């Protein structure tokens, strides 16, 4: 897998209440050339977004403290570029989940997922053409 970025590293925030998913994505995205920060709850994610810039947001839709779409709207208010640079992950395969993500106009990846699928989605959303090079 080639790096997502050949110069400045893409900064990705992964938010999922399952620590194993955060860790797996941290490793996979790190190997793809990203700087990865993780949060296992919405409050921590909100705090991170308030103090440091993020290029791409990878976000679980269903979490105990704040739903992913709420975090998405908070993130978009703090860092408007994230409106177009967010990927939702979800194990919720209901029509309601699809509607929520569609209203945000973001890509949705269903759990269980392949790590390469998430890396590819981040690559496609990275802010510069150099970062979007494919493997």
mmCIF file of C-alpha atoms in Angstrom:
data_model
loop_
_atom_site.group_PDB
_atom_site.id
_atom_site.type_symbol
_atom_site.label_atom_id
_atom_site.label_comp_id
_atom_site.label_asym_id
_atom_site.label_seq_id
_atom_site.Cartn_x
_atom_site.Cartn_y
_atom_site.Cartn_z
ATOM 1 C CA UNK A 1 0.000 0.000 0.000
ATOM 2 C CA UNK A 2 1.500 3.335 -0.982
ATOM 3 C CA UNK A 3 1.443 6.254 1.430
ATOM 4 C CA UNK A 4 -1.639 8.455 1.308
ATOM 5 C CA UNK A 5 0.618 11.442 1.317
ATOM 6 C CA UNK A 6 4.177 12.052 0.216
ATOM 7 C CA UNK A 7 4.806 15.330 2.059
ATOM 8 C CA UNK A 8 2.663 16.625 4.837
ATOM 9 C CA UNK A 9 0.939 13.776 6.617
ATOM 10 C CA UNK A 10 -2.843 13.627 6.619
ATOM 11 C CA UNK A 11 -4.183 14.027 10.151
ATOM 12 C CA UNK A 12 -7.091 11.653 10.826
ATOM 13 C CA UNK A 13 -9.355 11.533 13.858
ATOM 14 C CA UNK A 14 -10.934 8.097 14.393
ATOM 15 C CA UNK A 15 -13.906 8.081 16.775
ATOM 16 C CA UNK A 16 -15.366 4.716 17.778
ATOM 17 C CA UNK A 17 -16.486 3.379 21.155
ATOM 18 C CA UNK A 18 -14.785 0.052 20.381
ATOM 19 C CA UNK A 19 -11.093 0.401 21.341
ATOM 20 C CA UNK A 20 -10.129 -2.517 19.075
ATOM 21 C CA UNK A 21 -11.525 -0.703 16.035
ATOM 22 C CA UNK A 22 -9.694 2.498 16.998
ATOM 23 C CA UNK A 23 -6.450 0.548 17.370
ATOM 24 C CA UNK A 24 -6.828 -1.364 14.090
ATOM 25 C CA UNK A 25 -7.547 1.842 12.174
ATOM 26 C CA UNK A 26 -4.715 3.651 13.947
ATOM 27 C CA UNK A 27 -2.293 0.974 12.744
ATOM 28 C CA UNK A 28 -3.678 0.692 9.187
ATOM 29 C CA UNK A 29 -3.908 4.450 8.618
ATOM 30 C CA UNK A 30 -0.515 4.998 10.238
ATOM 31 C CA UNK A 31 1.032 2.486 7.832
ATOM 32 C CA UNK A 32 -0.661 4.386 4.989
ATOM 33 C CA UNK A 33 1.170 7.548 6.031
ATOM 34 C CA UNK A 34 -1.384 9.290 8.249
ATOM 35 C CA UNK A 35 -1.022 10.861 11.657
ATOM 36 C CA UNK A 36 -3.872 9.271 13.601
ATOM 37 C CA UNK A 37 -5.589 10.440 16.764
ATOM 38 C CA UNK A 38 -8.310 8.292 18.328
ATOM 39 C CA UNK A 39 -11.207 8.871 20.686
ATOM 40 C CA UNK A 40 -13.546 6.276 22.167
ATOM 41 C CA UNK A 41 -16.303 8.740 23.055
ATOM 42 C CA UNK A 42 -17.905 11.871 21.685
ATOM 43 C CA UNK A 43 -16.806 14.210 24.451
ATOM 44 C CA UNK A 44 -13.141 13.351 23.907
ATOM 45 C CA UNK A 45 -13.575 13.752 20.145
ATOM 46 C CA UNK A 46 -15.173 17.160 20.648
ATOM 47 C CA UNK A 47 -12.283 18.265 22.870
ATOM 48 C CA UNK A 48 -9.724 17.110 20.281
ATOM 49 C CA UNK A 49 -11.559 18.902 17.482
ATOM 50 C CA UNK A 50 -11.612 22.083 19.552
ATOM 51 C CA UNK A 51 -7.858 22.174 20.015
ATOM 52 C CA UNK A 52 -6.220 20.662 16.917
ATOM 53 C CA UNK A 53 -6.879 20.629 13.186
ATOM 54 C CA UNK A 54 -7.984 17.398 11.542
ATOM 55 C CA UNK A 55 -7.929 16.643 7.803
ATOM 56 C CA UNK A 56 -10.317 13.660 7.800
ATOM 57 C CA UNK A 57 -12.833 12.394 10.368
ATOM 58 C CA UNK A 58 -13.673 8.671 10.619
ATOM 59 C CA UNK A 59 -16.694 8.374 12.852
ATOM 60 C CA UNK A 60 -18.861 5.619 14.328
ATOM 61 C CA UNK A 61 -22.540 6.450 13.949
ATOM 62 C CA UNK A 62 -23.767 4.730 17.126
ATOM 63 C CA UNK A 63 -21.961 5.496 20.379
ATOM 64 C CA UNK A 64 -23.236 5.613 23.951
ATOM 65 C CA UNK A 65 -22.617 9.282 24.803
ATOM 66 C CA UNK A 66 -23.093 11.222 21.541
ATOM 67 C CA UNK A 67 -24.360 9.888 18.229
ATOM 68 C CA UNK A 68 -21.963 10.179 15.326
ATOM 69 C CA UNK A 69 -24.148 12.674 13.475
ATOM 70 C CA UNK A 70 -24.078 14.980 16.523
ATOM 71 C CA UNK A 71 -20.286 14.773 16.610
ATOM 72 C CA UNK A 72 -20.252 15.411 12.844
ATOM 73 C CA UNK A 73 -22.240 18.640 13.271
ATOM 74 C CA UNK A 74 -20.019 19.777 16.160
ATOM 75 C CA UNK A 75 -16.914 18.957 14.097
ATOM 76 C CA UNK A 76 -18.269 20.821 11.069
ATOM 77 C CA UNK A 77 -18.944 23.900 13.186
ATOM 78 C CA UNK A 78 -15.391 23.849 14.562
ATOM 79 C CA UNK A 79 -13.644 22.777 11.340
ATOM 80 C CA UNK A 80 -15.893 23.444 8.303
ATOM 81 C CA UNK A 81 -13.713 21.415 5.881
ATOM 82 C CA UNK A 82 -14.811 18.266 7.716
ATOM 83 C CA UNK A 83 -18.286 18.617 6.175
ATOM 84 C CA UNK A 84 -16.794 17.094 3.033
ATOM 85 C CA UNK A 85 -14.113 14.982 4.722
ATOM 86 C CA UNK A 86 -15.988 12.616 7.003
ATOM 87 C CA UNK A 87 -16.594 8.879 6.739
ATOM 88 C CA UNK A 88 -19.183 7.193 8.945
ATOM 89 C CA UNK A 89 -18.688 3.634 10.175
ATOM 90 C CA UNK A 90 -21.692 1.728 11.417
ATOM 91 C CA UNK A 91 -22.992 -1.669 12.329
ATOM 92 C CA UNK A 92 -26.493 -0.168 12.234
ATOM 93 C CA UNK A 93 -27.939 -1.391 8.939
ATOM 94 C CA UNK A 94 -31.341 0.275 9.355
ATOM 95 C CA UNK A 95 -33.006 2.724 6.999
ATOM 96 C CA UNK A 96 -32.753 5.330 9.774
ATOM 97 C CA UNK A 97 -28.962 5.008 9.854
ATOM 98 C CA UNK A 98 -28.802 5.424 6.078
ATOM 99 C CA UNK A 99 -31.031 8.495 6.298
ATOM 100 C CA UNK A 100 -28.902 10.092 9.024
ATOM 101 C CA UNK A 101 -25.692 9.618 7.035
ATOM 102 C CA UNK A 102 -27.329 10.706 3.758
ATOM 103 C CA UNK A 103 -28.484 13.936 5.429
ATOM 104 C CA UNK A 104 -24.841 14.619 6.327
ATOM 105 C CA UNK A 105 -23.846 13.899 2.690
ATOM 106 C CA UNK A 106 -21.017 11.645 3.788
ATOM 107 C CA UNK A 107 -19.826 8.202 2.849
ATOM 108 C CA UNK A 108 -20.942 5.301 5.026
ATOM 109 C CA UNK A 109 -18.942 2.099 5.492
ATOM 110 C CA UNK A 110 -20.769 -0.774 7.120
ATOM 111 C CA UNK A 111 -19.257 -2.878 9.875
ATOM 112 C CA UNK A 112 -17.669 -5.317 9.638
ATOM 113 C CA UNK A 113 -15.370 -3.628 7.137
ATOM 114 C CA UNK A 114 -12.046 -4.294 5.475
ATOM 115 C CA UNK A 115 -9.250 -2.005 6.680
ATOM 116 C CA UNK A 116 -8.292 -1.280 3.066
ATOM 117 C CA UNK A 117 -11.804 0.065 2.455
ATOM 118 C CA UNK A 118 -11.402 2.667 5.200
ATOM 119 C CA UNK A 119 -7.859 3.539 4.083
ATOM 120 C CA UNK A 120 -9.178 4.012 0.536
ATOM 121 C CA UNK A 121 -11.995 6.244 1.768
ATOM 122 C CA UNK A 122 -9.533 8.400 3.741
ATOM 123 C CA UNK A 123 -7.250 8.541 0.702
ATOM 124 C CA UNK A 124 -10.184 9.805 -1.384
ATOM 125 C CA UNK A 125 -11.003 12.534 1.123
ATOM 126 C CA UNK A 126 -7.453 13.710 1.848
ATOM 127 C CA UNK A 127 -7.143 17.454 1.173
ATOM 128 C CA UNK A 128 -4.619 17.496 -1.693
ATOM 129 C CA UNK A 129 -4.221 15.601 -4.938
ATOM 130 C CA UNK A 130 -0.827 14.258 -3.822
ATOM 131 C CA UNK A 131 -2.514 12.637 -0.826
ATOM 132 C CA UNK A 132 -5.065 10.881 -3.028
ATOM 133 C CA UNK A 133 -2.551 8.788 -4.963
ATOM 134 C CA UNK A 134 -3.636 5.194 -5.197
ATOM 135 C CA UNK A 135 -1.656 2.107 -4.369
#
